[in-house]
PDB file of N, CA, C and O in Angstrom:
ATOM      1  N   GLN A  16      94.772 196.709   1.747  1.00 89.00           N
ATOM      2  CA  GLN A  16      94.068 195.518   1.079  1.00 89.00           C
ATOM      3  C   GLN A  16      93.665 194.533   2.241  1.00 89.00           C
ATOM      4  O   GLN A  16      94.559 194.322   3.208  1.00 89.00           O
ATOM      5  N   TYR A  17      92.587 194.169   2.156  1.00 91.00           N
ATOM      6  CA  TYR A  17      91.973 193.221   3.214  1.00 91.00           C
ATOM      7  C   TYR A  17      92.636 192.049   2.916  1.00 91.00           C
ATOM      8  O   TYR A  17      92.685 191.334   1.831  1.00 91.00           O
ATOM      9  N   THR A  18      93.107 191.150   4.060  1.00 87.00           N
ATOM     10  CA  THR A  18      93.764 189.986   4.161  1.00 87.00           C
ATOM     11  C   THR A  18      92.591 188.833   3.957  1.00 87.00           C
ATOM     12  O   THR A  18      93.002 187.727   3.445  1.00 87.00           O
ATOM     13  N   GLY A  19      91.383 188.890   4.241  1.00 86.00           N
ATOM     14  CA  GLY A  19      90.444 187.878   4.171  1.00 86.00           C
ATOM     15  C   GLY A  19      90.339 187.283   5.693  1.00 86.00           C
ATOM     16  O   GLY A  19      89.669 186.407   5.878  1.00 86.00           O
ATOM     17  N   LEU A  20      91.076 187.856   6.626  1.00 87.00           N
ATOM     18  CA  LEU A  20      91.318 187.166   7.937  1.00 87.00           C
ATOM     19  C   LEU A  20      90.821 188.250   9.018  1.00 87.00           C
ATOM     20  O   LEU A  20      91.011 189.362   8.811  1.00 87.00           O
ATOM     21  N   LYS A  21      90.574 187.791  10.204  1.00 89.00           N
ATOM     22  CA  LYS A  21      90.126 188.511  11.322  1.00 89.00           C
ATOM     23  C   LYS A  21      91.148 188.208  12.395  1.00 89.00           C
ATOM     24  O   LYS A  21      91.386 186.950  12.647  1.00 89.00           O
ATOM     25  N   ASP A  22      91.532 189.184  13.431  1.00 89.00           N
ATOM     26  CA  ASP A  22      92.151 188.952  14.457  1.00 89.00           C
ATOM     27  C   ASP A  22      91.419 188.173  15.662  1.00 89.00           C
ATOM     28  O   ASP A  22      90.244 187.829  15.480  1.00 89.00           O
ATOM     29  N   LYS A  23      91.978 188.142  16.752  1.00 90.00           N
ATOM     30  CA  LYS A  23      91.311 187.256  17.807  1.00 90.00           C
ATOM     31  C   LYS A  23      89.929 187.850  18.321  1.00 90.00           C
ATOM     32  O   LYS A  23      89.170 187.315  19.092  1.00 90.00           O
ATOM     33  N   ASN A  24      89.754 189.383  18.082  1.00 92.00           N
ATOM     34  CA  ASN A  24      88.650 189.953  18.452  1.00 92.00           C
ATOM     35  C   ASN A  24      87.692 190.185  17.282  1.00 92.00           C
ATOM     36  O   ASN A  24      86.825 190.872  17.326  1.00 92.00           O
ATOM     37  N   SER A  25      87.968 189.310  16.286  1.00 91.00           N
ATOM     38  CA  SER A  25      87.108 189.431  14.876  1.00 91.00           C
ATOM     39  C   SER A  25      87.321 190.717  14.195  1.00 91.00           C
ATOM     40  O   SER A  25      86.331 191.122  13.512  1.00 91.00           O
ATOM     41  N   LYS A  26      88.171 191.474  14.412  1.00 93.00           N
ATOM     42  CA  LYS A  26      88.613 192.636  13.759  1.00 93.00           C
ATOM     43  C   LYS A  26      89.325 192.327  12.476  1.00 93.00           C
ATOM     44  O   LYS A  26      90.191 191.501  12.467  1.00 93.00           O
ATOM     45  N   GLU A  27      88.880 192.892  11.450  1.00 93.00           N
ATOM     46  CA  GLU A  27      89.383 192.513  10.071  1.00 93.00           C
ATOM     47  C   GLU A  27      90.842 193.038  10.079  1.00 93.00           C
ATOM     48  O   GLU A  27      91.276 194.078  10.571  1.00 93.00           O
ATOM     49  N   ILE A  28      91.781 192.099   9.340  1.00 91.00           N
ATOM     50  CA  ILE A  28      93.017 192.664   9.211  1.00 91.00           C
ATOM     51  C   ILE A  28      93.562 192.928   7.917  1.00 91.00           C
ATOM     52  O   ILE A  28      93.117 192.277   6.906  1.00 91.00           O
ATOM     53  N   TYR A  29      94.028 194.173   7.778  1.00 94.00           N
ATOM     54  CA  TYR A  29      94.317 194.758   6.545  1.00 94.00           C
ATOM     55  C   TYR A  29      96.111 194.968   6.312  1.00 94.00           C
ATOM     56  O   TYR A  29      96.705 194.833   7.441  1.00 94.00           O
ATOM     57  N   GLU A  30      96.457 194.993   5.211  1.00 94.00           N
ATOM     58  CA  GLU A  30      97.740 195.161   4.820  1.00 94.00           C
ATOM     59  C   GLU A  30      98.218 196.579   5.536  1.00 94.00           C
ATOM     60  O   GLU A  30      97.293 197.393   5.436  1.00 94.00           O
ATOM     61  N   GLY A  31      99.334 196.429   6.075  1.00 94.00           N
ATOM     62  CA  GLY A  31      99.794 197.721   6.823  1.00 94.00           C
ATOM     63  C   GLY A  31      99.345 197.931   8.320  1.00 94.00           C
ATOM     64  O   GLY A  31      99.644 198.913   8.941  1.00 94.00           O
ATOM     65  N   ASP A  32      98.526 197.037   8.641  1.00 94.00           N
ATOM     66  CA  ASP A  32      98.108 196.959  10.203  1.00 94.00           C
ATOM     67  C   ASP A  32      99.325 196.514  11.041  1.00 94.00           C
ATOM     68  O   ASP A  32     100.119 195.727  10.677  1.00 94.00           O
ATOM     69  N   VAL A  33      99.378 197.324  12.223  1.00 92.00           N
ATOM     70  CA  VAL A  33     100.272 196.745  13.278  1.00 92.00           C
ATOM     71  C   VAL A  33      99.441 195.713  14.284  1.00 92.00           C
ATOM     72  O   VAL A  33      98.555 196.157  14.587  1.00 92.00           O
ATOM     73  N   VAL A  34     100.041 194.587  14.460  1.00 91.00           N
ATOM     74  CA  VAL A  34      99.416 193.475  15.409  1.00 91.00           C
ATOM     75  C   VAL A  34     100.279 193.267  16.376  1.00 91.00           C
ATOM     76  O   VAL A  34     101.511 193.302  16.338  1.00 91.00           O
ATOM     77  N   GLU A  35      99.768 192.678  17.418  1.00 88.00           N
ATOM     78  CA  GLU A  35     100.525 192.019  18.634  1.00 88.00           C
ATOM     79  C   GLU A  35     100.269 190.728  18.702  1.00 88.00           C
ATOM     80  O   GLU A  35      99.047 190.121  18.566  1.00 88.00           O
ATOM     81  N   ASN A  36     101.330 189.860  18.964  1.00 82.00           N
ATOM     82  CA  ASN A  36     101.097 188.377  19.334  1.00 82.00           C
ATOM     83  C   ASN A  36     101.856 188.217  20.626  1.00 82.00           C
ATOM     84  O   ASN A  36     103.098 187.864  20.579  1.00 82.00           O
ATOM     85  N   GLY A  37     101.238 188.319  21.741  1.00 80.00           N
ATOM     86  CA  GLY A  37     102.008 188.402  23.092  1.00 80.00           C
ATOM     87  C   GLY A  37     102.756 189.588  23.089  1.00 80.00           C
ATOM     88  O   GLY A  37     102.240 190.763  23.086  1.00 80.00           O
ATOM     89  N   ALA A  38     104.069 189.424  23.424  1.00 82.00           N
ATOM     90  CA  ALA A  38     104.858 190.625  23.514  1.00 82.00           C
ATOM     91  C   ALA A  38     105.660 191.235  22.173  1.00 82.00           C
ATOM     92  O   ALA A  38     106.098 192.225  22.293  1.00 82.00           O
ATOM     93  N   ASP A  39     105.349 190.257  21.139  1.00 83.00           N
ATOM     94  CA  ASP A  39     105.708 190.625  19.783  1.00 83.00           C
ATOM     95  C   ASP A  39     105.037 191.609  19.106  1.00 83.00           C
ATOM     96  O   ASP A  39     103.778 191.295  19.105  1.00 83.00           O
ATOM     97  N   ARG A  40     105.410 192.481  18.272  1.00 87.00           N
ATOM     98  CA  ARG A  40     104.690 193.335  17.393  1.00 87.00           C
ATOM     99  C   ARG A  40     105.086 193.366  15.938  1.00 87.00           C
ATOM    100  O   ARG A  40     106.429 192.964  15.609  1.00 87.00           O
ATOM    101  N   TYR A  41     104.185 193.163  15.137  1.00 87.00           N
ATOM    102  CA  TYR A  41     104.555 192.881  13.608  1.00 87.00           C
ATOM    103  C   TYR A  41     103.702 193.854  12.751  1.00 87.00           C
ATOM    104  O   TYR A  41     102.608 194.424  13.291  1.00 87.00           O
ATOM    105  N   VAL A  42     104.143 194.078  11.629  1.00 90.00           N
ATOM    106  CA  VAL A  42     103.290 194.677  10.501  1.00 90.00           C
ATOM    107  C   VAL A  42     102.940 193.815   9.547  1.00 90.00           C
ATOM    108  O   VAL A  42     103.688 192.878   9.137  1.00 90.00           O
ATOM    109  N   VAL A  43     101.736 193.909   9.077  1.00 90.00           N
ATOM    110  CA  VAL A  43     101.118 192.986   8.056  1.00 90.00           C
ATOM    111  C   VAL A  43     101.570 193.413   6.681  1.00 90.00           C
ATOM    112  O   VAL A  43     101.502 194.810   6.365  1.00 90.00           O
ATOM    113  N   GLU A  44     102.148 192.616   5.930  1.00 88.00           N
ATOM    114  CA  GLU A  44     102.685 193.041   4.572  1.00 88.00           C
ATOM    115  C   GLU A  44     102.300 191.850   3.515  1.00 88.00           C
ATOM    116  O   GLU A  44     102.198 190.765   3.988  1.00 88.00           O
ATOM    117  N   PHE A  45     102.092 192.410   2.377  1.00 86.00           N
ATOM    118  CA  PHE A  45     101.853 191.394   1.236  1.00 86.00           C
ATOM    119  C   PHE A  45     103.300 191.242   0.368  1.00 86.00           C
ATOM    120  O   PHE A  45     103.718 192.214  -0.092  1.00 86.00           O
ATOM    121  N   ARG A  46     103.704 189.856   0.506  1.00 81.00           N
ATOM    122  CA  ARG A  46     104.887 189.732  -0.203  1.00 81.00           C
ATOM    123  C   ARG A  46     104.981 188.422  -0.718  1.00 81.00           C
ATOM    124  O   ARG A  46     104.612 187.376   0.022  1.00 81.00           O
ATOM    125  N   GLU A  47     105.693 188.168  -1.810  1.00 78.00           N
ATOM    126  CA  GLU A  47     105.738 186.715  -2.441  1.00 78.00           C
ATOM    127  C   GLU A  47     104.339 185.961  -2.450  1.00 78.00           C
ATOM    128  O   GLU A  47     104.282 184.781  -2.151  1.00 78.00           O
ATOM    129  N   GLY A  48     103.300 186.850  -2.953  1.00 81.00           N
ATOM    130  CA  GLY A  48     102.230 186.053  -3.178  1.00 81.00           C
ATOM    131  C   GLY A  48     101.303 185.929  -1.951  1.00 81.00           C
ATOM    132  O   GLY A  48     100.231 185.136  -2.185  1.00 81.00           O
ATOM    133  N   GLY A  49     101.627 186.361  -0.905  1.00 78.00           N
ATOM    134  CA  GLY A  49     100.840 186.215   0.518  1.00 78.00           C
ATOM    135  C   GLY A  49     101.096 187.159   1.376  1.00 78.00           C
ATOM    136  O   GLY A  49     102.131 188.070   1.385  1.00 78.00           O
ATOM    137  N   PHE A  50     100.279 187.121   2.528  1.00 82.00           N
ATOM    138  CA  PHE A  50     100.318 188.081   3.643  1.00 82.00           C
ATOM    139  C   PHE A  50     101.204 187.536   4.804  1.00 82.00           C
ATOM    140  O   PHE A  50     101.204 186.372   5.090  1.00 82.00           O
ATOM    141  N   ASN A  51     102.127 188.456   5.217  1.00 81.00           N
ATOM    142  CA  ASN A  51     103.096 187.899   6.293  1.00 81.00           C
ATOM    143  C   ASN A  51     103.053 188.857   7.493  1.00 81.00           C
ATOM    144  O   ASN A  51     102.583 190.068   7.186  1.00 81.00           O
ATOM    145  N   LEU A  52     103.354 188.528   8.514  1.00 81.00           N
ATOM    146  CA  LEU A  52     103.672 189.340   9.640  1.00 81.00           C
ATOM    147  C   LEU A  52     105.229 189.471   9.602  1.00 81.00           C
ATOM    148  O   LEU A  52     106.035 188.744   9.983  1.00 81.00           O
ATOM    149  N   ALA A  53     105.606 190.914   9.423  1.00 82.00           N
ATOM    150  CA  ALA A  53     107.040 191.286   9.270  1.00 82.00           C
ATOM    151  C   ALA A  53     107.287 191.776  10.744  1.00 82.00           C
ATOM    152  O   ALA A  53     106.774 192.863  11.295  1.00 82.00           O
ATOM    153  N   GLY A  54     108.468 191.154  11.364  1.00 76.00           N
ATOM    154  CA  GLY A  54     108.921 191.584  12.693  1.00 76.00           C
ATOM    155  C   GLY A  54     109.503 193.120  12.558  1.00 76.00           C
ATOM    156  O   GLY A  54     110.144 193.703  11.575  1.00 76.00           O
ATOM    157  N   ILE A  55     109.081 193.985  13.513  1.00 72.00           N
ATOM    158  CA  ILE A  55     109.459 195.431  13.565  1.00 72.00           C
ATOM    159  C   ILE A  55     110.941 195.417  13.962  1.00 72.00           C
ATOM    160  O   ILE A  55     111.764 196.197  13.220  1.00 72.00           O
ATOM    161  N   GLU A  56     111.348 194.776  14.863  1.00 62.00           N
ATOM    162  CA  GLU A  56     112.847 194.801  15.267  1.00 62.00           C
ATOM    163  C   GLU A  56     113.594 194.089  14.244  1.00 62.00           C
ATOM    164  O   GLU A  56     114.708 194.470  14.136  1.00 62.00           O
ATOM    165  N   ASP A  57     113.293 192.929  13.873  1.00 56.00           N
ATOM    166  CA  ASP A  57     114.006 191.990  12.932  1.00 56.00           C
ATOM    167  C   ASP A  57     113.334 191.730  11.749  1.00 56.00           C
ATOM    168  O   ASP A  57     112.476 190.784  11.833  1.00 56.00           O
ATOM    169  N   TYR A  58     113.471 192.411  10.624  1.00 51.00           N
ATOM    170  CA  TYR A  58     112.795 192.220   9.305  1.00 51.00           C
ATOM    171  C   TYR A  58     113.032 190.965   8.786  1.00 51.00           C
ATOM    172  O   TYR A  58     112.354 190.499   7.732  1.00 51.00           O
ATOM    173  N   THR A  59     113.844 190.141   9.300  1.00 51.00           N
ATOM    174  CA  THR A  59     114.273 188.963   8.557  1.00 51.00           C
ATOM    175  C   THR A  59     113.216 187.761   9.099  1.00 51.00           C
ATOM    176  O   THR A  59     113.176 186.754   8.779  1.00 51.00           O
ATOM    177  N   HIS A  60     112.720 188.157  10.245  1.00 55.00           N
ATOM    178  CA  HIS A  60     111.765 187.213  10.932  1.00 55.00           C
ATOM    179  C   HIS A  60     110.267 187.382  10.646  1.00 55.00           C
ATOM    180  O   HIS A  60     109.507 188.397  11.191  1.00 55.00           O
ATOM    181  N   ASP A  61     109.825 186.486   9.619  1.00 56.00           N
ATOM    182  CA  ASP A  61     108.458 186.780   9.155  1.00 56.00           C
ATOM    183  C   ASP A  61     107.708 185.498   9.648  1.00 56.00           C
ATOM    184  O   ASP A  61     108.280 184.506   9.789  1.00 56.00           O
ATOM    185  N   ILE A  62     106.394 185.622   9.835  1.00 60.00           N
ATOM    186  CA  ILE A  62     105.443 184.649  10.228  1.00 60.00           C
ATOM    187  C   ILE A  62     104.158 184.661   9.148  1.00 60.00           C
ATOM    188  O   ILE A  62     103.730 185.732   8.933  1.00 60.00           O
ATOM    189  N   TYR A  63     104.121 183.511   8.593  1.00 59.00           N
ATOM    190  CA  TYR A  63     102.818 183.546   7.676  1.00 59.00           C
ATOM    191  C   TYR A  63     101.664 183.814   8.671  1.00 59.00           C
ATOM    192  O   TYR A  63     101.275 183.102   9.466  1.00 59.00           O
ATOM    193  N   ILE A  64     100.841 184.961   8.151  1.00 60.00           N
ATOM    194  CA  ILE A  64      99.743 185.375   8.866  1.00 60.00           C
ATOM    195  C   ILE A  64      98.700 184.275   9.157  1.00 60.00           C
ATOM    196  O   ILE A  64      98.087 184.212  10.089  1.00 60.00           O
ATOM    197  N   TRP A  65      98.334 183.272   8.198  1.00 58.00           N
ATOM    198  CA  TRP A  65      97.508 182.317   8.456  1.00 58.00           C
ATOM    199  C   TRP A  65      97.569 181.403   9.589  1.00 58.00           C
ATOM    200  O   TRP A  65      96.842 180.768  10.235  1.00 58.00           O
ATOM    201  N   PHE A  66      98.956 181.157   9.784  1.00 54.00           N
ATOM    202  CA  PHE A  66      99.377 180.395  11.231  1.00 54.00           C
ATOM    203  C   PHE A  66      99.055 180.979  12.590  1.00 54.00           C
ATOM    204  O   PHE A  66      98.914 180.379  13.643  1.00 54.00           O
ATOM    205  N   GLU A  67      99.045 182.334  12.460  1.00 52.00           N
ATOM    206  CA  GLU A  67      99.100 183.032  13.896  1.00 52.00           C
ATOM    207  C   GLU A  67      97.789 183.838  14.016  1.00 52.00           C
ATOM    208  O   GLU A  67      97.635 184.460  15.038  1.00 52.00           O
ATOM    209  N   CYS A  68      96.860 183.932  13.073  1.00 64.00           N
ATOM    210  CA  CYS A  68      95.747 185.040  13.301  1.00 64.00           C
ATOM    211  C   CYS A  68      94.784 184.692  14.331  1.00 64.00           C
ATOM    212  O   CYS A  68      94.136 185.747  14.900  1.00 64.00           O
ATOM    213  N   VAL A  69      94.765 183.552  14.911  1.00 69.00           N
ATOM    214  CA  VAL A  69      93.981 183.113  16.176  1.00 69.00           C
ATOM    215  C   VAL A  69      94.526 183.951  17.237  1.00 69.00           C
ATOM    216  O   VAL A  69      93.820 184.357  18.311  1.00 69.00           O
ATOM    217  N   ASN A  70      95.787 184.153  17.520  1.00 81.00           N
ATOM    218  CA  ASN A  70      96.484 184.863  18.498  1.00 81.00           C
ATOM    219  C   ASN A  70      96.824 186.237  18.389  1.00 81.00           C
ATOM    220  O   ASN A  70      97.283 186.986  19.397  1.00 81.00           O
ATOM    221  N   ILE A  71      96.562 186.862  17.291  1.00 86.00           N
ATOM    222  CA  ILE A  71      97.209 188.253  17.097  1.00 86.00           C
ATOM    223  C   ILE A  71      95.983 189.086  17.168  1.00 86.00           C
ATOM    224  O   ILE A  71      94.708 188.940  17.171  1.00 86.00           O
ATOM    225  N   GLU A  72      96.448 190.563  17.621  1.00 92.00           N
ATOM    226  CA  GLU A  72      95.324 191.611  17.738  1.00 92.00           C
ATOM    227  C   GLU A  72      95.905 192.760  17.002  1.00 92.00           C
ATOM    228  O   GLU A  72      96.976 193.230  17.225  1.00 92.00           O
ATOM    229  N   VAL A  73      94.897 193.398  16.354  1.00 94.00           N
ATOM    230  CA  VAL A  73      95.219 194.592  15.603  1.00 94.00           C
ATOM    231  C   VAL A  73      95.091 195.684  16.520  1.00 94.00           C
ATOM    232  O   VAL A  73      94.128 195.736  17.480  1.00 94.00           O
ATOM    233  N   ILE A  74      96.411 196.479  16.579  1.00 93.00           N
ATOM    234  CA  ILE A  74      96.480 197.675  17.500  1.00 93.00           C
ATOM    235  C   ILE A  74      96.527 199.071  16.944  1.00 93.00           C
ATOM    236  O   ILE A  74      96.652 199.896  17.469  1.00 93.00           O
ATOM    237  N   GLY A  75      96.621 198.968  15.605  1.00 94.00           N
ATOM    238  CA  GLY A  75      96.709 200.117  14.828  1.00 94.00           C
ATOM    239  C   GLY A  75      97.192 199.937  13.411  1.00 94.00           C
ATOM    240  O   GLY A  75      97.254 198.720  13.053  1.00 94.00           O
ATOM    241  N   ASN A  76      97.693 201.005  12.638  1.00 94.00           N
ATOM    242  CA  ASN A  76      98.198 200.681  11.391  1.00 94.00           C
ATOM    243  C   ASN A  76      99.342 201.661  11.128  1.00 94.00           C
ATOM    244  O   ASN A  76      99.697 202.700  11.911  1.00 94.00           O
ATOM    245  N   ILE A  77     100.158 201.456  10.050  1.00 91.00           N
ATOM    246  CA  ILE A  77     101.384 202.182  10.021  1.00 91.00           C
ATOM    247  C   ILE A  77     101.053 203.702   9.380  1.00 91.00           C
ATOM    248  O   ILE A  77     101.960 204.363   9.300  1.00 91.00           O
ATOM    249  N   TYR A  78      99.888 203.893   8.960  1.00 89.00           N
ATOM    250  CA  TYR A  78      99.647 205.189   8.246  1.00 89.00           C
ATOM    251  C   TYR A  78      99.098 206.110   9.558  1.00 89.00           C
ATOM    252  O   TYR A  78      99.418 207.256   9.390  1.00 89.00           O
ATOM    253  N   GLU A  79      98.447 205.670  10.548  1.00 91.00           N
ATOM    254  CA  GLU A  79      97.881 206.536  11.502  1.00 91.00           C
ATOM    255  C   GLU A  79      98.534 206.338  12.744  1.00 91.00           C
ATOM    256  O   GLU A  79      98.289 207.329  13.775  1.00 91.00           O
ATOM    257  N   ASN A  80      99.250 205.222  12.964  1.00 85.00           N
ATOM    258  CA  ASN A  80     100.023 205.112  14.401  1.00 85.00           C
ATOM    259  C   ASN A  80     101.407 204.794  14.100  1.00 85.00           C
ATOM    260  O   ASN A  80     101.948 203.765  14.546  1.00 85.00           O
ATOM    261  N   LYS A  81     102.253 205.830  13.590  1.00 81.00           N
ATOM    262  CA  LYS A  81     103.625 205.635  13.315  1.00 81.00           C
ATOM    263  C   LYS A  81     104.328 205.276  14.589  1.00 81.00           C
ATOM    264  O   LYS A  81     105.506 204.577  14.518  1.00 81.00           O
ATOM    265  N   ASP A  82     103.917 205.757  15.621  1.00 81.00           N
ATOM    266  CA  ASP A  82     104.650 205.424  16.909  1.00 81.00           C
ATOM    267  C   ASP A  82     104.783 204.034  17.257  1.00 81.00           C
ATOM    268  O   ASP A  82     105.587 203.611  18.089  1.00 81.00           O
ATOM    269  N   LEU A  83     103.750 203.202  16.790  1.00 84.00           N
ATOM    270  CA  LEU A  83     103.680 201.661  17.191  1.00 84.00           C
ATOM    271  C   LEU A  83     104.790 200.967  16.432  1.00 84.00           C
ATOM    272  O   LEU A  83     105.075 199.829  16.988  1.00 84.00           O
ATOM    273  N   ILE A  84     105.472 201.500  15.527  1.00 77.00           N
ATOM    274  CA  ILE A  84     106.679 200.800  14.768  1.00 77.00           C
ATOM    275  C   ILE A  84     107.947 201.482  15.099  1.00 77.00           C
ATOM    276  O   ILE A  84     108.901 201.067  14.572  1.00 77.00           O
ATOM    277  N   SER A  85     107.941 202.508  16.159  1.00 69.00           N
ATOM    278  CA  SER A  85     109.166 203.066  16.480  1.00 69.00           C
ATOM    279  C   SER A  85     110.195 201.853  17.120  1.00 69.00           C
ATOM    280  O   SER A  85     109.636 201.198  18.043  1.00 69.00           O
ATOM    281  N   LYS A  86     111.338 201.856  16.667  1.00 53.00           N
ATOM    282  CA  LYS A  86     112.392 201.058  17.325  1.00 53.00           C
ATOM    283  C   LYS A  86     112.990 201.378  18.680  1.00 53.00           C
ATOM    284  O   LYS A  86     113.699 200.725  19.255  1.00 53.00           O
ATOM    285  N   GLU A  87     112.643 202.544  18.969  1.00 45.00           N
ATOM    286  CA  GLU A  87     113.085 203.135  20.187  1.00 45.00           C
ATOM    287  C   GLU A  87     111.982 202.967  21.415  1.00 45.00           C
ATOM    288  O   GLU A  87     112.411 203.404  22.467  1.00 45.00           O
ATOM    289  N   GLU A  88     110.912 202.398  20.985  1.00 44.00           N
ATOM    290  CA  GLU A  88     110.043 202.037  22.161  1.00 44.00           C
ATOM    291  C   GLU A  88     110.527 201.351  23.069  1.00 44.00           C
ATOM    292  O   GLU A  88     110.956 200.252  22.828  1.00 44.00           O
ATOM    293  N   GLU A  89     110.104 201.474  24.244  1.00 39.00           N
ATOM    294  CA  GLU A  89     110.251 200.734  25.486  1.00 39.00           C
ATOM    295  C   GLU A  89     109.079 200.598  26.294  1.00 39.00           C
ATOM    296  O   GLU A  89     108.427 201.374  26.715  1.00 39.00           O
TER     297      GLU A  89
END
């Protein structure tokens, strides 16, 4: 589902996208009536997507790039 927002490179952001904000990586999720950036390492750390979309970059999605959400990545 399209969020209605674009990343810093004007790429559309969809639910299930994996995005980076500096060194941090998140998954775009729809919960509690809005889109959030859910932390991959710490799922209790969410960022409301509309506050951060200027600085984030879409790098893939959970369906085609499962390696991007691997907790063993270094």
